[in-house]
C-alpha cells in the first residue's frame, strides 16, 4: 500500500527510536479512528477503491486531530512581566538566560540545561523561559513539566496554565497527569461528560444511543459538538483524559513516574514516548528521586538524547555528581560513547546555570558577573549558636531537669518561641533528642505543657507507634 501514500519504495529497516514512535503513532491513530463519530460516516460513504478511500480518510484525519485537541498552537510573543504573574522583571540569573542561551542554542542546536538556585528564587520562570527558547530554536513545540509528587504537580499546573493563557491563545491545550488527576482543578465536572465512546466501550449513556458523542451536553455547555468541555476551560480535551493519552497534550504537567513508564516494559509505553517527544522536557526537583527513580530518570534522559529533545533540569540542592550522571545519560543517548565522556564532570555552580549541547557535549556556563550579582542578591544571614550540654537519660518520668542538661538547653531555646505563640520545629539526628526511647510521649507532654497548656504538639520519628 506504499504507493497509495506516494512512497516509491518501502524502507528496508527502521531505527529503534523510529520503530517506537511509529508504534506510538499507530496506537494513537487506532484510538482516534475507533470513535463512532469517525468511522460511522466512513462506513456509510460509498468508496470506489483504495485511492478514493485514502483521499477521504486524509480529509477526515485533520478533523479528528483537531477534535481530539492534538493540533499544535504557536504562542505569540508577550512581555516577560505579562506571562509571569507577580514578577516585575527578570533577576540577574534569568536575565543571563535570556541574553546568552538563544545564541548558544541557535549555533549548537538541542541539548540539556541545568539550573541550580535557592528555593523561591525563580527557577520555574527559568524553566519556562528556557523551554520557550528551545522551542523557538530547535523546532519543538510544547512543554512537559515533570515533578516528583502530585501536590507539586497540581501547583505547577496552575502556573503553567496561567502562563499559557497570558499569551492569549484561542485555546489552552494544557493537561495534568498523575494518579489522582481527576481530583485536580484541571478536570472540573463538565469535563467528565461523555466523550463519544469507543468501539470497544460503546456510548456511556442512554442519551447517546447512536454513539455520536453528543451525550447530555448542549451548546450552552461550551462545545456544540458534544463532550461538554468548556472551550476556554483549564482542562485537556476530553479525548485526552487517559493517563497515557494526556501526555499528548501540548502543555503538560505530570509526575515523573508517568514519563518514566515510557521507558519501562509496560502497556502503551510507545504511546507515552510519542507524547513526550517533540516538546521541551522540564524536570523539576531533579534531586528528589530515590535511587531507583534516579535510575529510571537516567533511562528516560538517554531516550530524550536519542530523540534530541531539549531538557531542562531544575533543583535547589542538586549535587555536581548527580547532575553529571544525568547529563552523561542524555549525552550517551545523543551518540557520545562512554569512553569520550569518561572523566568529564558538569557542574553548573551554585547559584547558576549551564547548557550542554548534544552535538559536542560542550558546557556553556552562565557569565561570572551575572552569577556574582545574583548570588549577592540572594545572600541571607543565618545565626548559629552552640551550647555545651550534658546528656542524661530521663529515667523516671517527671524527675526535675538539672541545669546544663540537653533537655534544659532545648527548653530554654523554645521558651521564647512558645510564649509568643509562634510555630517551631525541633530537629535531631537521633530519636534520643529531644525524647528518651523509654518515654518519648510522656516527656513531650510533661515538659511541653509546663510551658503552655493549650498548645498542640506533634512527635515524628520511626519508633513512634501512636
PDB file of C-alpha atoms in Angstrom, residues 11 39 53 55 63 71 76 85 98 102 133 148 193 196 342 387 401 404 429 432 443:
ATOM      1  CA  UNK A  11      12.168   1.228   3.828  1.00  0.00           C
ATOM      2  CA  UNK A  39     -15.840   5.526  11.473  1.00  0.00           C
ATOM      3  CA  UNK A  53     -10.879   5.758   0.398  1.00  0.00           C
ATOM      4  CA  UNK A  55      -8.335  10.543  -0.048  1.00  0.00           C
ATOM      5  CA  UNK A  63     -10.843  16.928  11.650  1.00  0.00           C
ATOM      6  CA  UNK A  71      -3.205  20.137  16.719  1.00  0.00           C
ATOM      7  CA  UNK A  76       2.604  34.712  20.379  1.00  0.00           C
ATOM      8  CA  UNK A  85       2.408  36.618  37.090  1.00  0.00           C
ATOM      9  CA  UNK A  98      17.596  35.496  28.086  1.00  0.00           C
ATOM     10  CA  UNK A 102      19.345  31.884  22.474  1.00  0.00           C
ATOM     11  CA  UNK A 133      13.946  29.434  23.730  1.00  0.00           C
ATOM     12  CA  UNK A 148       8.096  14.241  41.992  1.00  0.00           C
ATOM     13  CA  UNK A 193     -19.276  14.213  30.485  1.00  0.00           C
ATOM     14  CA  UNK A 196     -18.153   9.743  22.458  1.00  0.00           C
ATOM     15  CA  UNK A 342      34.757   9.277  30.820  1.00  0.00           C
ATOM     16  CA  UNK A 387      25.681  25.435  73.784  1.00  0.00           C
ATOM     17  CA  UNK A 401      15.679  18.618  84.720  1.00  0.00           C
ATOM     18  CA  UNK A 404      23.305  22.055  81.871  1.00  0.00           C
ATOM     19  CA  UNK A 429      19.752  13.398  64.213  1.00  0.00           C
ATOM     20  CA  UNK A 432      17.190  10.326  71.771  1.00  0.00           C
ATOM     21  CA  UNK A 443       8.450  13.501  78.207  1.00  0.00           C
TER      22      UNK A 443
END
